[in-house]
Short mmCIF file of C-alpha atoms and ligand atoms in Angstrom, two decimals:
data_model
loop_
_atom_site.label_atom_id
_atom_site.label_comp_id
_atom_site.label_asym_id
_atom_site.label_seq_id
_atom_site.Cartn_x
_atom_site.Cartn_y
_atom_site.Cartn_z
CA UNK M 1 184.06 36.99 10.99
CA UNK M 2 181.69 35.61 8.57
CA UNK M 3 178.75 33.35 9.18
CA UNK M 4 180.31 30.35 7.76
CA UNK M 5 183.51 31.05 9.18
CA UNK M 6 181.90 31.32 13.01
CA UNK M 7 180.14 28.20 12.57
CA UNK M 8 183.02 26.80 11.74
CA UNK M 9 185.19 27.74 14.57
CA UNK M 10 181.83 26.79 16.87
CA UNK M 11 181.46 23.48 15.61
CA UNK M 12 185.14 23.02 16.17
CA UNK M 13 184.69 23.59 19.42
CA UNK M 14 181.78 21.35 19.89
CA UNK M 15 183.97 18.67 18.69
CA UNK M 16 186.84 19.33 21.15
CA UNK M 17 184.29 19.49 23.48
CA UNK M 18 184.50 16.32 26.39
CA UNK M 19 181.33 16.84 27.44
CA UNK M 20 179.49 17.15 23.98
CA UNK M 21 177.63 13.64 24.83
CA UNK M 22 175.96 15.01 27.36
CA UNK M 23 173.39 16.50 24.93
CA UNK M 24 172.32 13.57 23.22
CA UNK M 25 170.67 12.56 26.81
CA UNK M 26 167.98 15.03 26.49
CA UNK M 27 165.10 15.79 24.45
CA UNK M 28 165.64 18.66 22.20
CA UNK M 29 162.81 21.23 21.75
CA UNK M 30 161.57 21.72 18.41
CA UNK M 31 158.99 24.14 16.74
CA UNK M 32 155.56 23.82 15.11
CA UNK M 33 157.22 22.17 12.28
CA UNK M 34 159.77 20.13 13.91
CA UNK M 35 162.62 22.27 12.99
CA UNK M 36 165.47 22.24 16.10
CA UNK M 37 164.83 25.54 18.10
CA UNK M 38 167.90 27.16 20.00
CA UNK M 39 167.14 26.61 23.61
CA UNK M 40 168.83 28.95 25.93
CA UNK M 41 166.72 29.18 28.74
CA UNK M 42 167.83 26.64 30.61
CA UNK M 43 167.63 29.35 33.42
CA UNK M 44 163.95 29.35 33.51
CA UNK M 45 162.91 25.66 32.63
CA UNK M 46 166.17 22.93 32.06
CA UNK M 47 165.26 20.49 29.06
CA UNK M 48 164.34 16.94 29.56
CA UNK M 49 166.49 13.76 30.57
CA UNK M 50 165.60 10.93 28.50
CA UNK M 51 165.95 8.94 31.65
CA UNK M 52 164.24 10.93 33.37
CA UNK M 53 160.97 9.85 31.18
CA UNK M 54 162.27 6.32 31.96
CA UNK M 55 162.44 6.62 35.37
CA UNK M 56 158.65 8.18 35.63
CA UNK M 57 157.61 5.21 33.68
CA UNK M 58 159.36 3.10 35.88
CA UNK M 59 157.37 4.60 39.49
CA UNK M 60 153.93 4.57 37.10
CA UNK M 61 154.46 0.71 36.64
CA UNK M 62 155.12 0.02 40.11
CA UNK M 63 152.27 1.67 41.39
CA UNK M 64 149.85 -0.08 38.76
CA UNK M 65 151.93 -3.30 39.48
CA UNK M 66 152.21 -3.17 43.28
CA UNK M 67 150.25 -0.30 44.97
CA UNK M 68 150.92 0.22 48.48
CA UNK M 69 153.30 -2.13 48.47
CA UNK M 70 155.73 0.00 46.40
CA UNK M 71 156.23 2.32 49.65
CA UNK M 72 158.45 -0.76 51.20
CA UNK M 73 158.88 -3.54 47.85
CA UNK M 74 159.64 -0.80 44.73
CA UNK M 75 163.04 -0.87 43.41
CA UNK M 76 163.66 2.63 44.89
CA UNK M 77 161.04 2.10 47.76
CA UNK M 78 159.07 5.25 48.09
CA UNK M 79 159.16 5.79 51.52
CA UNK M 80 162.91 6.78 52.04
CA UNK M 81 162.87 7.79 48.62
CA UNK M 82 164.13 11.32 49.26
CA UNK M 83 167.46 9.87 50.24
CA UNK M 84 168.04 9.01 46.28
CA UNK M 85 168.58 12.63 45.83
CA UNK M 86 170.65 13.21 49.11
CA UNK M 87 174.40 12.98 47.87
CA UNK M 88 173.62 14.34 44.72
CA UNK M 89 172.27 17.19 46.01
CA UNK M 90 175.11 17.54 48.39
CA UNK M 91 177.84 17.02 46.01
CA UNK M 92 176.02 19.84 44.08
CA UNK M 93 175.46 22.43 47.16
CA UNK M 94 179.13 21.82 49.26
CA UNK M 95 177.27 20.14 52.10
CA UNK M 96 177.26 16.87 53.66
CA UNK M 97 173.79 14.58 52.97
CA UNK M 98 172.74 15.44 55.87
CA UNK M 99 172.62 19.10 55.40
CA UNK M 100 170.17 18.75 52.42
CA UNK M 101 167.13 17.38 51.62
CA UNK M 102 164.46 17.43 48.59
CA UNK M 103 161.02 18.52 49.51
CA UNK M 104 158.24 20.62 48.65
CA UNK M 105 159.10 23.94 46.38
CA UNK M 106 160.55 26.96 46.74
CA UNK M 107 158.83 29.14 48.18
CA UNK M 108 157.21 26.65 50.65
CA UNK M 109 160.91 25.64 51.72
CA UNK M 110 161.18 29.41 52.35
CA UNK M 111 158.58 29.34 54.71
CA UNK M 112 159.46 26.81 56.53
CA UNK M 113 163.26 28.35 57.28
CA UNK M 114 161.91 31.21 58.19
CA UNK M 115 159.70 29.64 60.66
CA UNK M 116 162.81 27.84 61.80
CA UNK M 117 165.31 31.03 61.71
CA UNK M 118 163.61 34.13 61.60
CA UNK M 119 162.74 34.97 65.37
CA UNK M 120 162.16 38.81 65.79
CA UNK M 121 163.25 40.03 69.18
CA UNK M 122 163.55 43.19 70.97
CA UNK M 123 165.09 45.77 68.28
CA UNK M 124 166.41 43.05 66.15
CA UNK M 125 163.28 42.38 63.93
CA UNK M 126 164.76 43.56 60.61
CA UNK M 127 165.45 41.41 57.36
CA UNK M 128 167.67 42.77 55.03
CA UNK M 129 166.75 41.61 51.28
CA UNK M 130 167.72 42.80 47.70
CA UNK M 131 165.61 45.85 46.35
CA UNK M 132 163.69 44.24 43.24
CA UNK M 133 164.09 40.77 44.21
CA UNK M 134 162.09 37.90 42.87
CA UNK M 135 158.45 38.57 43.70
CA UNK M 136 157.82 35.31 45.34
CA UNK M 137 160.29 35.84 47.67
CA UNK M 138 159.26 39.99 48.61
CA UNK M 139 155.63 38.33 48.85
CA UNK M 140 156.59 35.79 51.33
CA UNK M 141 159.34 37.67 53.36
CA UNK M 142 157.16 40.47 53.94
CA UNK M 143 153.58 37.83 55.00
CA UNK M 144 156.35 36.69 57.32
CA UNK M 145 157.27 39.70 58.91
CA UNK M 146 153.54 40.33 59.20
CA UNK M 147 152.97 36.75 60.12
CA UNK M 148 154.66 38.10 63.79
CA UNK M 149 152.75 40.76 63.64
CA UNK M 150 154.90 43.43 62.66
CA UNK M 151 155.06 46.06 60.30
CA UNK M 152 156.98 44.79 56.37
CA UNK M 153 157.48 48.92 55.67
CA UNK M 154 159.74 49.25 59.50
CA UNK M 155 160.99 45.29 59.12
CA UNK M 156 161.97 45.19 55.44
CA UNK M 157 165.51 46.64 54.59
CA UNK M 158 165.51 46.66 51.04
CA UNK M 159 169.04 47.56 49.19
CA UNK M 160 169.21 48.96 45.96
CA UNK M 161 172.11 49.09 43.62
CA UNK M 162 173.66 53.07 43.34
CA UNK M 163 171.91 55.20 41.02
CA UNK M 164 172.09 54.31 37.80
CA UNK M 165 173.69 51.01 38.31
CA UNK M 166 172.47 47.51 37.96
CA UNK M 167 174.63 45.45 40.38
CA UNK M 168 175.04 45.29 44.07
CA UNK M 169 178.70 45.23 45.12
CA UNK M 170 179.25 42.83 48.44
CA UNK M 171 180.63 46.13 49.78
CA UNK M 172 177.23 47.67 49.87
CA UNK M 173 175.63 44.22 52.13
CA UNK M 174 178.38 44.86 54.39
CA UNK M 175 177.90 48.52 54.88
CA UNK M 176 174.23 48.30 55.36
CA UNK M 177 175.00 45.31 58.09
CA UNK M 178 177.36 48.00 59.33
CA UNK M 179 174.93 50.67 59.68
CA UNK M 180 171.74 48.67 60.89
CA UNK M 181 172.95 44.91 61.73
CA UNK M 182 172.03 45.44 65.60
CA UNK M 183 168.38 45.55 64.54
CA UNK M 184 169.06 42.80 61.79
CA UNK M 185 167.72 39.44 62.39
CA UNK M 186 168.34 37.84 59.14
CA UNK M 187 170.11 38.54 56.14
CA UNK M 188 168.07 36.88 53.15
CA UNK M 189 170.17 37.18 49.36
CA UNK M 190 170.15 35.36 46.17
CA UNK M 191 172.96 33.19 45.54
CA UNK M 192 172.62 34.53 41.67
CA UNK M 193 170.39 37.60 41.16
CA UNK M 194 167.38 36.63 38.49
CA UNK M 195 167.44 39.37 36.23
CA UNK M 196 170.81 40.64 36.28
CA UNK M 197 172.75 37.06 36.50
CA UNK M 198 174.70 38.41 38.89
CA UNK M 199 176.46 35.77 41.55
CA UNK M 200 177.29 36.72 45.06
CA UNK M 201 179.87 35.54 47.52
CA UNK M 202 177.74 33.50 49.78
CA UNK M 203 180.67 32.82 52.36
CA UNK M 204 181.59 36.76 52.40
CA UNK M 205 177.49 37.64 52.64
CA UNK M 206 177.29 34.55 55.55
CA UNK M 207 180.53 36.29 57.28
CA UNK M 208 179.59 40.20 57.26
CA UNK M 209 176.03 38.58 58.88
CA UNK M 210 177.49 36.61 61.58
CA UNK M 211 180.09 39.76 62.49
CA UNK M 212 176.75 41.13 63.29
CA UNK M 213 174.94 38.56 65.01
CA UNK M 214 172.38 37.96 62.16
CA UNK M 215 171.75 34.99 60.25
CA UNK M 216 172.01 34.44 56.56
CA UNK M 217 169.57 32.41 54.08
CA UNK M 218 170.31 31.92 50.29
CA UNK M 219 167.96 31.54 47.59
CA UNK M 220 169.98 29.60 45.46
CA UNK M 221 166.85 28.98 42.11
CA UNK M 222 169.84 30.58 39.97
CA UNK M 223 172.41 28.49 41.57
CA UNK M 224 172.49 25.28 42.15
CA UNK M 225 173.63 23.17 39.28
CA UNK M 226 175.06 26.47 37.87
CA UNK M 227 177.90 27.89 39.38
CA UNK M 228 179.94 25.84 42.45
CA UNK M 229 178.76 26.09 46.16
CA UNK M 230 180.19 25.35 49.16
CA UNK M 231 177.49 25.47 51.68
CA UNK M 232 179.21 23.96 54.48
CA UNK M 233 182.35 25.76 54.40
CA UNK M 234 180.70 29.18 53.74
CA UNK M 235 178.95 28.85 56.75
CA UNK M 236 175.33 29.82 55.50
CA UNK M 237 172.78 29.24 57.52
CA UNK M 238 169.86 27.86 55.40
CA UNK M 239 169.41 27.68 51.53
CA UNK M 240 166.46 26.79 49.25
CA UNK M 241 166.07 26.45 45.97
CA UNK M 242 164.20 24.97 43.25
CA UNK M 243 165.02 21.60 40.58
CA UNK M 244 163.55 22.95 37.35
CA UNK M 245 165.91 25.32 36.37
CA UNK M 246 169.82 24.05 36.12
CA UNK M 247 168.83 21.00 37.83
CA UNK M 248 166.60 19.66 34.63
CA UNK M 249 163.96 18.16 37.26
CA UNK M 250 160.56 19.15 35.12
CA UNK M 251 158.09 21.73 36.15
CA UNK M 252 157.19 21.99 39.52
CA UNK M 253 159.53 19.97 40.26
CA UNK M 254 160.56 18.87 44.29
CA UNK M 255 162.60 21.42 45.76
CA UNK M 256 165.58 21.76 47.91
CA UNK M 257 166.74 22.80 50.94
CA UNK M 258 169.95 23.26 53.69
CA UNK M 259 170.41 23.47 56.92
CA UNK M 260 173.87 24.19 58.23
CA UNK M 261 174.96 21.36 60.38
CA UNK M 262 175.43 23.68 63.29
CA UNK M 263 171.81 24.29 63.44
CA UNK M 264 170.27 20.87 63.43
CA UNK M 265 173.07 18.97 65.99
CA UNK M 266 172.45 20.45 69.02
CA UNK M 267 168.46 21.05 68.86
CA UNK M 268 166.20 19.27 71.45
CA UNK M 269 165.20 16.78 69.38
CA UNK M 270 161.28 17.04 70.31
CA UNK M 271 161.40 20.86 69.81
CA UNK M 272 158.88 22.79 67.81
CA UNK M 273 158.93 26.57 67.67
CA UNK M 274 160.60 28.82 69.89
CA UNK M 275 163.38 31.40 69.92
CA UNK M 276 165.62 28.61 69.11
CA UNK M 277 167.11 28.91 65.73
CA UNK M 278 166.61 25.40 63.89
CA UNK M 279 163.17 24.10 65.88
CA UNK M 280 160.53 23.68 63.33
CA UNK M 281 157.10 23.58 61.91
CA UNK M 282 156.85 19.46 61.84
CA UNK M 283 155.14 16.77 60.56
CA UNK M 284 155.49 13.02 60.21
CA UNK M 285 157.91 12.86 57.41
CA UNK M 286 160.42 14.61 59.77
CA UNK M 287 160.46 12.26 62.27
CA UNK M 288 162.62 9.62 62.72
CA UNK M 289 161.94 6.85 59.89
CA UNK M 290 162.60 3.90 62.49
CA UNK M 291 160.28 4.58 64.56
CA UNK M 292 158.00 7.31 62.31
CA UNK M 293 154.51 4.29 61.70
CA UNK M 294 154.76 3.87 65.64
CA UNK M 295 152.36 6.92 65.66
CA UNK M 296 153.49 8.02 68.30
CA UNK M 297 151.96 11.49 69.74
CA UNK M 298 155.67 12.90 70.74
CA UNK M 299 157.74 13.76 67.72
CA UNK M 300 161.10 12.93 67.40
CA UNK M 301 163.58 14.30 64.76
CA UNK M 302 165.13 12.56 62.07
CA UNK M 303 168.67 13.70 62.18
CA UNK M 304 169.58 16.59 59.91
CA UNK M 305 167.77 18.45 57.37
CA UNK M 306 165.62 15.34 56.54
CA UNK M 307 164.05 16.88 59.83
CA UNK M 308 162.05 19.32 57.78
CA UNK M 309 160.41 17.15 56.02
CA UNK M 310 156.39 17.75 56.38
CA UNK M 311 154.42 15.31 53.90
CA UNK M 312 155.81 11.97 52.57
CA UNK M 313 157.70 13.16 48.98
CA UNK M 314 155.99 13.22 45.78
CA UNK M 315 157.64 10.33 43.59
CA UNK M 316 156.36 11.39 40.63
CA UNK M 317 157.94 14.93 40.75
CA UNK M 318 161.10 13.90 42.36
CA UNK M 319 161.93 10.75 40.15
CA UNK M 320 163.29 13.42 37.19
CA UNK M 321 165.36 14.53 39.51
CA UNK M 322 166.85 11.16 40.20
CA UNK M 323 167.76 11.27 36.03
CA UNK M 324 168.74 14.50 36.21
CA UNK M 325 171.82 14.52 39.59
CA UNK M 326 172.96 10.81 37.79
CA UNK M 327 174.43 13.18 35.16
CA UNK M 328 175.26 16.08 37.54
CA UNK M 329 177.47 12.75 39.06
CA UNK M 330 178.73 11.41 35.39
CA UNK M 331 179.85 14.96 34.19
CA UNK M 332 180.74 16.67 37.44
CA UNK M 333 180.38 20.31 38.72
CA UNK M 334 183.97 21.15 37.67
CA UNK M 335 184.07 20.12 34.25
CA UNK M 336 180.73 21.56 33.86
CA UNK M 337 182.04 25.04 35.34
CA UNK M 338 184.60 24.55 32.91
CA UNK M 339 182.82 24.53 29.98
CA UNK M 340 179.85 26.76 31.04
CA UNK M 341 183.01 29.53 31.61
CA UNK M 342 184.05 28.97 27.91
CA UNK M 343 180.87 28.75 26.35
CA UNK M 344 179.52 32.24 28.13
CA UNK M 345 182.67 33.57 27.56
CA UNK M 346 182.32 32.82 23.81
CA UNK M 347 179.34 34.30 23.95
CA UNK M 348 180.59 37.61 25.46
CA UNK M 349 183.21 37.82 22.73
CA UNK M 350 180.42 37.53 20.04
CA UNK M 351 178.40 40.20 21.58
CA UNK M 352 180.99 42.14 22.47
CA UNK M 353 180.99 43.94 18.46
CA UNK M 354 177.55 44.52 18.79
CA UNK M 355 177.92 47.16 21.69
CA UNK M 356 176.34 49.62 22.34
CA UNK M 357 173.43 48.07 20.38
CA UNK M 358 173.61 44.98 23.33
CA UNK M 359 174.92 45.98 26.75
CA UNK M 360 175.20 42.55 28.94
CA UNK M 361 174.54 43.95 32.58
CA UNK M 362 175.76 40.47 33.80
CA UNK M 363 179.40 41.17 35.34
CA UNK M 364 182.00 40.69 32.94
CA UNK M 365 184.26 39.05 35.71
CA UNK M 366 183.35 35.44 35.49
CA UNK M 367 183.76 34.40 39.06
CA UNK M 368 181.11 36.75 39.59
CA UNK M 369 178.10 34.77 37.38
CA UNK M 370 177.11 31.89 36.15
CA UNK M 371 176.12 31.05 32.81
CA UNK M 372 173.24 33.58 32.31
CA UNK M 373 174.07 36.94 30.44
CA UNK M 374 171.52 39.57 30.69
CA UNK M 375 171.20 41.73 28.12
CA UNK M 376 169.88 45.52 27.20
CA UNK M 377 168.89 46.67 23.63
CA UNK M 378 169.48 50.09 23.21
CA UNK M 379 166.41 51.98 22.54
CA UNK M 380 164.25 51.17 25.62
CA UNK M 381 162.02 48.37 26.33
CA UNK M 382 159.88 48.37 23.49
CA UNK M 383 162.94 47.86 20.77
CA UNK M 384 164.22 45.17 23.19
CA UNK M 385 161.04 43.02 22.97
CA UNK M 386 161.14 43.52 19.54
CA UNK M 387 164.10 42.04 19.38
CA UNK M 388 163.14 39.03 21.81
CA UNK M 389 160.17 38.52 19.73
CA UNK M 390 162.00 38.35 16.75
CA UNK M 391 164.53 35.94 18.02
CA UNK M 392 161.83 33.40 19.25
CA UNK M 393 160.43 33.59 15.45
CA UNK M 394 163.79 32.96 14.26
CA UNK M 395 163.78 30.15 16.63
CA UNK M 396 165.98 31.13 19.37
CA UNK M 397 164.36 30.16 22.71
CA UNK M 398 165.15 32.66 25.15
CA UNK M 399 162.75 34.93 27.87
CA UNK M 400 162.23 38.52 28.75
CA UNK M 401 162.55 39.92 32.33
CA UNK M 402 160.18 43.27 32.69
CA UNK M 403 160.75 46.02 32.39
CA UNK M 404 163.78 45.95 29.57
CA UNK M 405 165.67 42.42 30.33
CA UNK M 406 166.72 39.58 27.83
CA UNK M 407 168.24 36.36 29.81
CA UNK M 408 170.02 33.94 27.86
CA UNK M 409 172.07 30.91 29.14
CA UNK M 410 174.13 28.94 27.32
CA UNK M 411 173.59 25.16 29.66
CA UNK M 412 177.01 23.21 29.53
CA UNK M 413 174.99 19.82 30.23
CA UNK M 414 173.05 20.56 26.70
CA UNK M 415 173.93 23.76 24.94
CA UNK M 416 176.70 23.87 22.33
CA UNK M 417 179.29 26.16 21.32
CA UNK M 418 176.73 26.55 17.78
CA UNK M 419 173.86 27.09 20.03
CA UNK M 420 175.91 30.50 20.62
CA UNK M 421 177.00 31.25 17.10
CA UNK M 422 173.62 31.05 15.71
CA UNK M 423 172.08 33.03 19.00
CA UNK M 424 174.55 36.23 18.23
CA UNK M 425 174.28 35.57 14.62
CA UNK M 426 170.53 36.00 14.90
CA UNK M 427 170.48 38.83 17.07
CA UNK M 428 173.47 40.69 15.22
CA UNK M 429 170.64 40.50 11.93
CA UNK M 430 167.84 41.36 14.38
CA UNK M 431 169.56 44.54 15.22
CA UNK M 432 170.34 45.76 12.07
CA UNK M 433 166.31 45.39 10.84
CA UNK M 434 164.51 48.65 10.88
CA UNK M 435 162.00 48.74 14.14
C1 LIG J 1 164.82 33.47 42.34
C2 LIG J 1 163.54 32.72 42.49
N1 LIG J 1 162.94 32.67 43.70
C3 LIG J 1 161.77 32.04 43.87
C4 LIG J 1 161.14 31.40 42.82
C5 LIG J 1 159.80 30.74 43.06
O1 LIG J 1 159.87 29.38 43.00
P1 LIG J 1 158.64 28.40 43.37
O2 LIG J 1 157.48 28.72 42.49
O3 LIG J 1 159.19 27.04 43.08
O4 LIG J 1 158.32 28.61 44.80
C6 LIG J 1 161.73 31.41 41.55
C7 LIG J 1 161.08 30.75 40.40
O5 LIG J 1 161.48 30.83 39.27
C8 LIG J 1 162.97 32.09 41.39
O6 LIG J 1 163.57 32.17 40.18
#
């Protein structure tokens, strides 16, 4: 098809589109000159809510205007202000309110599960992770292995796709669990892989655990506000993820996290640490808010995940967040699936003429990713940063993952069906330019 032509069919598409309004309630990047860039890295850093600019104005005003007294007297008062994220994030994850809560980041939230969940006993000390999976997480699995004083190169099982492949089949998680679960203690997997986009089944990962008597935690930084969860039903154990990716909630944004309902109803509510799976490393903001100024030395839980709460919640990072799940709630997940199924799909069928120049390592079945497609240039590394350098100049915003990677996500909140034309338009010229 022609360049005209495929702009053509795109925008007609656009216009069909019911979502399309979505993207006029963000800021759209632009270059050095102003010019529109093609942002499709919604997968690293989501683009800005207008309102959420509004609603950071908004908390800067009411602490100029009423200082402390904003924690009881703001509109959204600050000190329960977490809840304003609650069923959003639920409605998001598959779990009830009470199963999530917004806090810290990451990584920190993966700490503090692990404190909560990984227990090493006897020979069941093991935690089974991806080979090659996001450093952050390697780091802070294996400082928590060592944190109990054992040994990361005995505790760490780390599974690696086959030779030569790029993917990890479910089959392989249960096989492993098969072979070693009896010295297992926790199974910890991505809910979508990074680098290859790949999405797992959390409730079949969750299952194959539990056969085995190990528990399962999700990093879901690829997930949420991507593809559709179901926490709750899929029986994970814990989840954390992150708000600046899918969820649009600005960098460094608060973080997320779940705890299965299971784990947080039957727990001595004054418990700390312990074998127990669900006591936890506490602090004020997890105890309960009634009676939480009383001071009291003994702590008492708040019910549910709110009772992981350390430090009172940073307004300023979480009020983007507030902006962002309103639209999450005005579009909702399954129209957004919807169109983030057609407009990667569109994009496969663009690049599909261009193999074996592209490969997309990504699966090609769709219930098995989200919107990300990773792509390989043929020729090794150095021709594929070529090419991703040469796409940023030609104002295509998307991001490398060493040693060979391209990621590219079309966003259904904000990304159009031209955003994808003139993405495999570019690249299509790119390819054909002498290295
Ligand atoms: C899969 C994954 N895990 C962990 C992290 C680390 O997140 P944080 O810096 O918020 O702890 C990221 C960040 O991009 C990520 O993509």
């Amino acid at each position: 098809m022609n360049s005209a032509a495929l702009l053509e069919q795109a925008r007609a598409r656009d216009a069909a589109d019911p979502l399309r309004g979505f993207r006029q309630r963000f800021a759209l990047p632009v270059d050095e000159r102003g010019a529109p860039l093609v942002y499709l890295c919604g997968h690293s850093l989501g683009l800005q809510p207008h309102a959420a600019r509004e609603l950071v104005i908004e908390e800067l005003d009411e602490w100029a205007q009423r200082a402390v007294e904003g924690h009881e007297h703001a509109r959204r008062p600050w000190v329960p202000y977490h809840e304003n994220l609650s069923q959003g994030l639920a409605r998001l994850t598959g779990a009830s309110a009470a199963e999530v809560v917004a806090m810290n980041s990451l990584t920190v939230n993966l700490h503090l599960m692990f404190a909560s969940f990984y227990h090493p006993a006897g020979r069941r000390r093991r935690v089974l992770i991806e080979a090659g999976a996001f450093s952050s997480d390697r780091h802070a699995v294996a400082s928590q292995i060592a944190w109990h004083g054992l040994d990361p190169q005995d505790c760490l099982i780390e599974l690696a796709p086959e030779a030569g492949a790029d993917l990890v089949d479910e089959r392989a998680i249960e096989a492993c669990l098969a072979a070693h679960g009896s010295e297992i203690a926790l199974v910890w997997w991505p809910g979508v892989q990074f680098r290859t986009g790949q999405a797992f089944d959390i409730a079949r990962i969750a299952r194959a655990a539990h056969a085995h008597g190990c528990l399962a935690g999700f990093d879901l930084a690829h997930s949420v506000g991507n593809t559709p969860l179901t926490l709750h039903d899929s029986a994970a154990d814990f989840a954390v993820w992150c708000s600046y990716k899918y969820l649009n909630g600005g960098p460094g944004a608060i973080g997320g996290c779940f705890v299965h309902e299971r784990h947080t109803g039957a727990l001595p509510r004054t418990a700390h640490r312990g074998a127990l799976p669900g006591a936890r490393l506490a602090g004020w903001w997890g105890h309960e808010a009634d009676t939480r100024f009383l001071m009291e030395a003994q702590f008492h839980a708040a019910v549910g995940a709110d009772s992981w709460q350390v430090s009172n919640p940073p307004i300023l990072a979480a009020a983007p967040l507030v902006a962002s799940l309103g639209m999450f709630a005005d579009a909702g997940m399954e129209r957004l699936r919807e169109k983030s199924l057609a407009l990667t799909g569109f994009m496969e069928e663009l690049l599909g003429p261009l193999e074996p120049r592209v490969r997309i390592i990504t699966p090609r079945d769709a219930r098995a990713r989200g919107c990300q497609l990773s792509l390989r240039i043929a020729g090794g590394a150095a021709e594929g940063r070529r090419v991703f350098e040469a796409l940023r100049a030609a104002g295509v915003v998307c991001d490398w993952r060493s040693p060979d990677i391209i990621r590219v996500a079309p966003v259904p909140l904000y990304n159009r069906f031209e955003d994808v034309a003139r993405f495999a338009q570019h690249l299509e010229r790119l390819l054909e330019e002498p290295a």
